[in-house]
Each structure stands twice: as structure tokens, then as C-alpha cells.
């Protein structure tokens, strides 16, 4: 079972990495959150792939400052926030439950609070 879990995490890591690289080319695809997901998946799936990923130029350019200093550029923050907002808006309109809608609004408010008050902003 552990081996299957590792394979799934590594596969998900490469999928997220591929989509993250696509996001470098296509501005509509969010790069940073996908690369964060890839990093998480590699960390859970394989120490070897985690070490490899952290040595890549993509990791160093897009994630290293966030991981080390808990900081992002304003552009990175807005890209992540807008992508997440799009997903939350879809969920908001797909549900009729008032409690779920209230929870989604609270999540959005907390997300903005966290990004602008807890994560330092780097100059572009």
C-alpha cells in the first residue's frame, strides 16, 4: 500500500509540474500554486524526486523565496488569489446550501487576509 501511495504522489507531482511549466508559457494557468503542489507531492512520494525538484531552476525561480522567506511578489499573490477565487466562485454557484456559501465567503476573506498580512510582498 505504501508503494502505491508513493507512486501516486510522484505521478501527481509530475502532473502538477507539467501544468506549472505550462503556466509559465500560458498566463491563464497559475504557475506558483501548481509548483507548490508538485513540491508537496514529491516530498510525500520520494526523497529523491524532492531533492531533484529543489535543485531545478524552476523551483529556484518560482518557489524558493516563498519556502525560505514566506514571501511572494504581488503578481504571484494576485495570480494565486484569482485562480483560487475562480474555483470558489464555481463552488459558490453550484451549491444551494446557505451554510456552504457562508463558509466559502469566510474562506475567501481569510485567504485575502493571510496573503496580504502574513505573506511578505517582494518587489517585482
Short mmCIF file of C-alpha atoms in Angstrom, two decimals:
data_model
loop_
_atom_site.label_atom_id
_atom_site.label_comp_id
_atom_site.label_asym_id
_atom_site.label_seq_id
_atom_site.Cartn_x
_atom_site.Cartn_y
_atom_site.Cartn_z
CA UNK A 1 0.00 0.00 0.00
CA UNK A 2 2.85 2.40 0.83
CA UNK A 3 4.45 1.82 -2.58
CA UNK A 4 1.17 2.61 -4.36
CA UNK A 5 0.86 5.81 -2.34
CA UNK A 6 4.40 6.84 -3.31
CA UNK A 7 3.72 6.15 -6.99
CA UNK A 8 0.51 8.21 -6.86
CA UNK A 9 2.28 11.14 -5.17
CA UNK A 10 5.18 11.10 -7.66
CA UNK A 11 2.75 10.86 -10.59
CA UNK A 12 0.69 13.75 -9.20
CA UNK A 13 3.93 15.68 -8.68
CA UNK A 14 4.94 15.31 -12.32
CA UNK A 15 1.43 16.21 -13.47
CA UNK A 16 1.46 19.36 -11.32
CA UNK A 17 4.99 20.15 -12.52
CA UNK A 18 3.93 19.79 -16.16
CA UNK A 19 0.93 22.06 -15.65
CA UNK A 20 3.11 24.52 -13.73
CA UNK A 21 5.58 24.67 -16.62
CA UNK A 22 2.63 25.21 -18.95
CA UNK A 23 1.65 28.10 -16.68
CA UNK A 24 4.98 29.77 -17.37
CA UNK A 25 4.00 29.93 -21.05
CA UNK A 26 0.24 30.48 -20.70
CA UNK A 27 -0.68 33.30 -18.33
CA UNK A 28 -4.12 31.82 -17.61
CA UNK A 29 -2.60 28.77 -15.85
CA UNK A 30 -1.30 29.60 -12.35
CA UNK A 31 2.35 28.58 -12.06
CA UNK A 32 3.15 29.03 -8.38
CA UNK A 33 0.31 27.00 -6.82
CA UNK A 34 0.94 24.13 -9.22
CA UNK A 35 4.64 24.13 -8.43
CA UNK A 36 3.83 24.21 -4.71
CA UNK A 37 1.59 21.20 -5.27
CA UNK A 38 4.39 19.45 -7.19
CA UNK A 39 6.81 20.15 -4.34
CA UNK A 40 4.35 18.75 -1.79
CA UNK A 41 3.71 15.63 -3.88
CA UNK A 42 7.42 14.97 -4.42
CA UNK A 43 8.04 15.47 -0.70
CA UNK A 44 5.38 12.87 0.15
CA UNK A 45 6.27 10.49 -2.67
CA UNK A 46 10.04 10.29 -2.96
CA UNK A 47 13.02 11.90 -1.25
CA UNK A 48 15.00 11.51 -4.49
CA UNK A 49 12.43 13.43 -6.56
CA UNK A 50 12.07 16.06 -3.82
CA UNK A 51 15.84 16.70 -3.85
CA UNK A 52 15.87 16.73 -7.67
CA UNK A 53 12.95 19.19 -7.87
CA UNK A 54 14.53 21.57 -5.34
CA UNK A 55 17.66 21.72 -7.50
CA UNK A 56 15.79 22.74 -10.67
CA UNK A 57 15.81 26.29 -11.96
CA UNK A 58 12.02 26.30 -11.98
CA UNK A 59 11.89 25.66 -8.22
CA UNK A 60 14.56 28.25 -7.52
CA UNK A 61 12.89 30.92 -9.65
CA UNK A 62 9.27 30.41 -8.60
CA UNK A 63 9.23 28.82 -5.13
CA UNK A 64 12.50 29.16 -3.25
CA UNK A 65 11.83 32.67 -1.89
CA UNK A 66 8.37 31.65 -0.71
CA UNK A 67 9.60 28.50 1.01
CA UNK A 68 12.60 30.18 2.64
CA UNK A 69 11.25 33.65 3.42
CA UNK A 70 7.49 33.18 3.25
CA UNK A 71 7.32 35.95 0.67
CA UNK A 72 5.96 36.42 -2.88
CA UNK A 73 5.76 39.12 -5.49
CA UNK A 74 2.47 40.98 -5.81
CA UNK A 75 1.95 39.37 -9.22
CA UNK A 76 2.33 35.88 -7.72
CA UNK A 77 -0.12 36.72 -4.96
CA UNK A 78 -2.74 38.03 -7.37
CA UNK A 79 -2.35 35.07 -9.72
CA UNK A 80 -2.90 32.58 -6.91
CA UNK A 81 -5.76 34.55 -5.39
CA UNK A 82 -7.60 34.98 -8.69
CA UNK A 83 -7.23 31.32 -9.62
CA UNK A 84 -8.47 30.24 -6.19
CA UNK A 85 -11.33 32.76 -6.40
CA UNK A 86 -12.42 31.28 -9.73
CA UNK A 87 -12.62 27.82 -8.17
CA UNK A 88 -14.51 29.12 -5.14
CA UNK A 89 -16.97 31.09 -7.30
CA UNK A 90 -17.77 27.92 -9.23
CA UNK A 91 -18.42 26.07 -5.98
CA UNK A 92 -20.48 29.01 -4.68
CA UNK A 93 -22.84 28.90 -7.65
CA UNK A 94 -23.04 25.11 -7.79
CA UNK A 95 -24.39 24.82 -4.26
CA UNK A 96 -27.74 25.87 -2.90
CA UNK A 97 -26.76 25.38 0.73
CA UNK A 98 -26.52 28.67 2.58
CA UNK A 99 -24.10 27.27 5.16
CA UNK A 100 -21.68 26.19 2.42
CA UNK A 101 -21.91 29.59 0.74
CA UNK A 102 -21.18 31.35 4.04
CA UNK A 103 -18.21 29.04 4.60
CA UNK A 104 -16.87 29.84 1.11
CA UNK A 105 -17.14 33.58 1.75
CA UNK A 106 -15.27 33.14 5.05
CA UNK A 107 -12.56 31.16 3.23
CA UNK A 108 -12.17 33.93 0.63
CA UNK A 109 -11.91 36.61 3.32
CA UNK A 110 -9.35 34.61 5.31
CA UNK A 111 -7.38 33.84 2.15
CA UNK A 112 -7.02 37.55 1.34
CA UNK A 113 -6.16 38.38 4.96
CA UNK A 114 -3.48 35.68 5.02
CA UNK A 115 -1.94 36.64 1.68
CA UNK A 116 -1.73 40.35 2.43
CA UNK A 117 -0.93 40.29 6.15
CA UNK A 118 1.02 37.06 6.71
CA UNK A 119 2.98 36.63 3.46
CA UNK A 120 5.55 39.35 2.81
CA UNK A 121 5.42 41.10 -0.57
CA UNK A 122 8.61 41.20 -2.62
CA UNK A 123 9.29 43.84 -5.26
CA UNK A 124 8.72 42.64 -8.83
#
